[in-house]
CSV table of C-alpha atoms in Angstrom, one decimal:
chain,number,residue,atom,x,y,z
A,524,UNK,CA,99.5,-45.0,45.0
A,525,UNK,CA,100.3,-41.5,46.1
A,526,UNK,CA,101.3,-40.7,49.6
A,527,UNK,CA,99.7,-37.5,51.1
A,528,UNK,CA,100.7,-35.7,54.3
A,529,UNK,CA,97.9,-33.6,55.8
A,530,UNK,CA,98.2,-31.1,58.6
A,531,UNK,CA,95.0,-29.8,60.2
A,532,UNK,CA,95.7,-26.2,60.9
A,533,UNK,CA,93.1,-26.0,63.7
A,534,UNK,CA,94.3,-29.0,65.7
A,535,UNK,CA,97.9,-29.3,64.5
A,536,UNK,CA,97.2,-33.0,63.9
A,537,UNK,CA,99.4,-34.5,61.1
A,538,UNK,CA,98.2,-37.6,59.2
A,539,UNK,CA,99.7,-39.5,56.3
A,540,UNK,CA,97.5,-41.5,53.9
A,541,UNK,CA,97.5,-43.1,50.5
A,542,UNK,CA,95.2,-42.3,47.6
A,543,UNK,CA,95.1,-44.4,44.5
A,544,UNK,CA,96.4,-43.0,41.3
A,545,UNK,CA,94.4,-43.1,38.0
A,546,UNK,CA,96.1,-46.3,36.9
A,547,UNK,CA,95.2,-48.1,40.1
A,548,UNK,CA,91.6,-46.9,39.9
A,549,UNK,CA,91.3,-48.1,36.3
A,550,UNK,CA,92.7,-51.5,37.4
A,551,UNK,CA,90.3,-51.7,40.3
A,552,UNK,CA,87.3,-50.8,38.1
A,553,UNK,CA,88.4,-53.4,35.5
A,554,UNK,CA,88.6,-56.0,38.3
A,555,UNK,CA,85.1,-55.2,39.5
A,556,UNK,CA,83.7,-55.3,36.0
A,557,UNK,CA,85.3,-58.7,35.4
A,558,UNK,CA,84.1,-60.2,38.7
A,559,UNK,CA,80.9,-62.2,38.2
A,560,UNK,CA,78.0,-61.4,40.5
A,561,UNK,CA,76.2,-64.2,42.2
B,845,UNK,CA,101.7,21.8,60.9
B,846,UNK,CA,101.0,18.3,61.9
B,847,UNK,CA,102.7,15.5,60.0
B,848,UNK,CA,100.1,13.6,58.0
B,849,UNK,CA,100.1,9.8,58.3
B,850,UNK,CA,97.6,9.4,55.5
B,851,UNK,CA,100.2,7.7,53.3
B,852,UNK,CA,101.6,5.4,55.9
B,853,UNK,CA,101.5,1.9,54.5
B,854,UNK,CA,101.3,0.3,57.9
B,855,UNK,CA,102.7,-3.2,58.3
B,856,UNK,CA,101.3,-6.7,58.1
B,857,UNK,CA,101.5,-8.8,61.2
B,858,UNK,CA,102.4,-12.2,59.7
B,859,UNK,CA,101.9,-14.9,62.3
B,860,UNK,CA,102.7,-18.6,62.0
B,861,UNK,CA,99.6,-20.8,61.4
B,862,UNK,CA,101.3,-24.2,60.9
B,863,UNK,CA,104.6,-25.7,60.1
B,864,UNK,CA,105.4,-29.2,58.9
B,865,UNK,CA,108.5,-31.1,57.7
B,866,UNK,CA,107.3,-33.4,54.9
B,867,UNK,CA,107.8,-37.1,55.4
B,868,UNK,CA,109.9,-39.2,53.0
B,869,UNK,CA,108.1,-40.3,49.9
B,870,UNK,CA,105.0,-38.1,50.1
B,871,UNK,CA,104.0,-36.5,46.9
B,872,UNK,CA,101.9,-33.7,48.3
B,873,UNK,CA,101.3,-31.9,51.6
B,874,UNK,CA,97.8,-30.6,52.5
B,875,UNK,CA,97.2,-27.7,54.8
B,876,UNK,CA,93.5,-28.2,55.8
B,877,UNK,CA,91.1,-26.4,58.1
B,878,UNK,CA,93.0,-23.2,57.7
B,879,UNK,CA,91.4,-20.5,59.9
B,880,UNK,CA,90.2,-17.6,57.7
B,881,UNK,CA,92.8,-14.9,57.2
B,882,UNK,CA,92.9,-11.8,54.9
B,883,UNK,CA,96.4,-12.9,53.6
B,884,UNK,CA,98.2,-16.2,53.6
B,885,UNK,CA,101.8,-17.0,52.8
B,886,UNK,CA,103.3,-20.5,52.3
B,887,UNK,CA,107.1,-20.6,52.7
B,888,UNK,CA,109.1,-23.4,51.3
B,889,UNK,CA,112.6,-23.4,52.8
B,890,UNK,CA,113.9,-25.9,50.3
B,891,UNK,CA,112.0,-29.1,50.5
B,892,UNK,CA,114.1,-31.6,48.5
B,893,UNK,CA,112.4,-33.3,45.6
B,894,UNK,CA,113.5,-36.6,44.2
B,895,UNK,CA,114.5,-35.3,40.8
B,896,UNK,CA,115.7,-32.0,39.3
B,897,UNK,CA,112.7,-31.9,36.9
B,898,UNK,CA,110.2,-31.6,39.7
B,899,UNK,CA,108.2,-28.4,39.9
B,900,UNK,CA,106.1,-27.4,42.9
B,901,UNK,CA,102.5,-26.5,42.5
B,902,UNK,CA,99.9,-24.9,44.7
B,903,UNK,CA,96.2,-25.8,44.5
B,904,UNK,CA,93.7,-23.6,46.4
B,905,UNK,CA,90.7,-25.1,48.3
B,906,UNK,CA,91.2,-28.4,46.4
B,907,UNK,CA,89.6,-26.6,43.4
B,908,UNK,CA,90.3,-28.5,40.1
B,909,UNK,CA,88.6,-26.0,37.8
B,910,UNK,CA,91.3,-24.7,35.4
B,911,UNK,CA,89.4,-21.6,34.4
B,912,UNK,CA,89.7,-20.3,37.9
B,913,UNK,CA,93.5,-20.2,37.7
B,914,UNK,CA,94.9,-17.3,35.7
B,915,UNK,CA,98.4,-16.1,35.7
B,916,UNK,CA,101.7,-15.3,34.1
B,917,UNK,CA,105.1,-16.3,35.2
B,918,UNK,CA,108.8,-15.7,34.4
B,919,UNK,CA,110.3,-19.1,34.1
B,920,UNK,CA,114.1,-19.3,33.7
B,921,UNK,CA,117.4,-19.5,35.4
B,922,UNK,CA,117.9,-15.9,34.3
B,923,UNK,CA,114.4,-14.4,34.0
B,924,UNK,CA,113.8,-12.2,31.0
B,925,UNK,CA,110.8,-10.9,29.2
B,926,UNK,CA,111.3,-13.5,26.4
B,927,UNK,CA,110.7,-16.2,28.9
B,928,UNK,CA,107.3,-15.2,30.0
B,929,UNK,CA,105.3,-18.4,30.2
B,930,UNK,CA,101.6,-18.0,30.8
B,931,UNK,CA,100.3,-21.2,29.2
B,932,UNK,CA,101.2,-23.4,32.2
B,933,UNK,CA,98.9,-21.5,34.4
B,934,UNK,CA,96.0,-20.9,32.1
B,935,UNK,CA,95.4,-24.5,31.3
B,936,UNK,CA,96.1,-26.1,34.7
B,937,UNK,CA,94.2,-26.3,38.0
B,938,UNK,CA,97.1,-25.1,40.1
B,939,UNK,CA,99.7,-22.3,40.3
B,940,UNK,CA,103.4,-23.1,39.6
B,941,UNK,CA,105.1,-21.8,42.8
B,942,UNK,CA,108.6,-23.0,41.9
B,943,UNK,CA,110.2,-24.2,38.8
B,944,UNK,CA,111.9,-27.5,38.3
B,945,UNK,CA,115.0,-27.9,40.5
B,946,UNK,CA,115.9,-30.2,43.4
B,947,UNK,CA,115.3,-27.9,46.3
B,948,UNK,CA,114.0,-24.5,45.2
B,949,UNK,CA,112.9,-22.1,47.9
B,950,UNK,CA,109.9,-19.8,47.4
B,951,UNK,CA,107.2,-17.9,49.2
B,952,UNK,CA,103.7,-17.9,47.8
B,953,UNK,CA,101.2,-15.3,49.0
B,954,UNK,CA,97.4,-14.9,48.6
B,955,UNK,CA,95.6,-11.6,49.1
B,956,UNK,CA,91.9,-11.2,49.9
B,957,UNK,CA,91.9,-14.8,51.1
B,958,UNK,CA,89.0,-14.1,53.4
B,959,UNK,CA,86.6,-12.7,50.8
B,960,UNK,CA,84.2,-14.1,48.2
B,961,UNK,CA,86.1,-12.0,45.6
B,962,UNK,CA,89.0,-12.8,43.2
B,963,UNK,CA,92.2,-13.5,45.1
B,964,UNK,CA,95.6,-12.1,44.0
B,965,UNK,CA,98.5,-14.6,44.2
B,966,UNK,CA,102.2,-14.1,43.9
B,967,UNK,CA,105.1,-16.5,44.1
B,968,UNK,CA,108.7,-15.4,44.4
B,969,UNK,CA,111.4,-18.1,44.2
B,970,UNK,CA,114.5,-19.4,42.4
B,971,UNK,CA,113.9,-19.7,38.7
B,972,UNK,CA,110.3,-18.7,38.9
B,973,UNK,CA,108.2,-15.6,39.5
B,974,UNK,CA,104.4,-15.8,39.3
B,975,UNK,CA,101.6,-13.3,39.4
B,976,UNK,CA,98.1,-14.7,39.2
B,977,UNK,CA,94.5,-14.5,40.1
B,978,UNK,CA,92.4,-17.2,41.6
B,979,UNK,CA,88.7,-16.8,40.8
B,980,UNK,CA,87.1,-19.1,43.4
B,981,UNK,CA,84.5,-17.4,45.6
B,982,UNK,CA,85.1,-19.2,48.9
B,983,UNK,CA,87.5,-18.0,51.5
B,984,UNK,CA,90.7,-20.0,51.5
B,985,UNK,CA,90.7,-22.8,54.0
B,986,UNK,CA,92.9,-25.4,52.2
B,987,UNK,CA,96.2,-25.3,50.3
B,988,UNK,CA,97.7,-28.3,48.5
B,989,UNK,CA,101.4,-28.3,48.0
B,990,UNK,CA,102.1,-30.8,45.1
B,991,UNK,CA,105.2,-32.1,43.5
B,992,UNK,CA,104.8,-32.4,39.8
B,993,UNK,CA,106.7,-35.5,39.0
B,994,UNK,CA,108.4,-37.1,42.0
B,995,UNK,CA,108.5,-37.7,45.7
B,996,UNK,CA,110.1,-35.9,48.5
B,997,UNK,CA,113.5,-37.2,49.3
B,998,UNK,CA,115.2,-37.7,52.6
B,999,UNK,CA,118.4,-36.1,51.4
B,1000,UNK,CA,117.7,-32.7,52.8
B,1001,UNK,CA,114.4,-32.3,54.7
B,1002,UNK,CA,113.2,-28.8,55.1
B,1003,UNK,CA,110.1,-27.2,56.6
B,1004,UNK,CA,107.0,-25.8,55.0
B,1005,UNK,CA,105.6,-22.9,56.9
B,1006,UNK,CA,102.1,-21.3,56.6
B,1007,UNK,CA,101.7,-17.7,57.8
B,1008,UNK,CA,98.6,-15.5,57.9
B,1009,UNK,CA,97.4,-11.9,58.5
B,1010,UNK,CA,94.1,-11.6,60.3
């Protein structure tokens, strides 16, 4: 996961959030594909 | 005879838009919702990266189209013509604002940032000098400051400052 810090230049509000890296996305996709649907 | 002022270059009035000191462990800092300005300048006063091999990149308007980023840069501790390196900028979707080092300082400027035309960019910093062209058509309202390989360290926090000219 990558940690991003964002500053909104209009409001001055600063937020910190995570975005998944490519490896994490691949793992999640694999997990979804392997999960049987009901 | 009156003295002509025709050739007076005038002066830009750089005003502070935003400033932020990056938190520990972030890998990029995003300046979003930037009010439209004719010129923008991002100043890095020495944000401390986690390793000495970390370069600092700037992406404009979150645009990941490599063909819109053209440029050439001097890339060396002692810049020389032999060290001109343009490959890094032609093939990537960002500009290299500072070369690998723990805490390089630089200032990165964008001209014509408020137009739908090509935008001239420059970066002056330790170990790196860049001149480039960004071919996106939208006015600049977002800048991403990205570390190439590692995270921001607590060792020596420093501010990022964004200035603009109306």
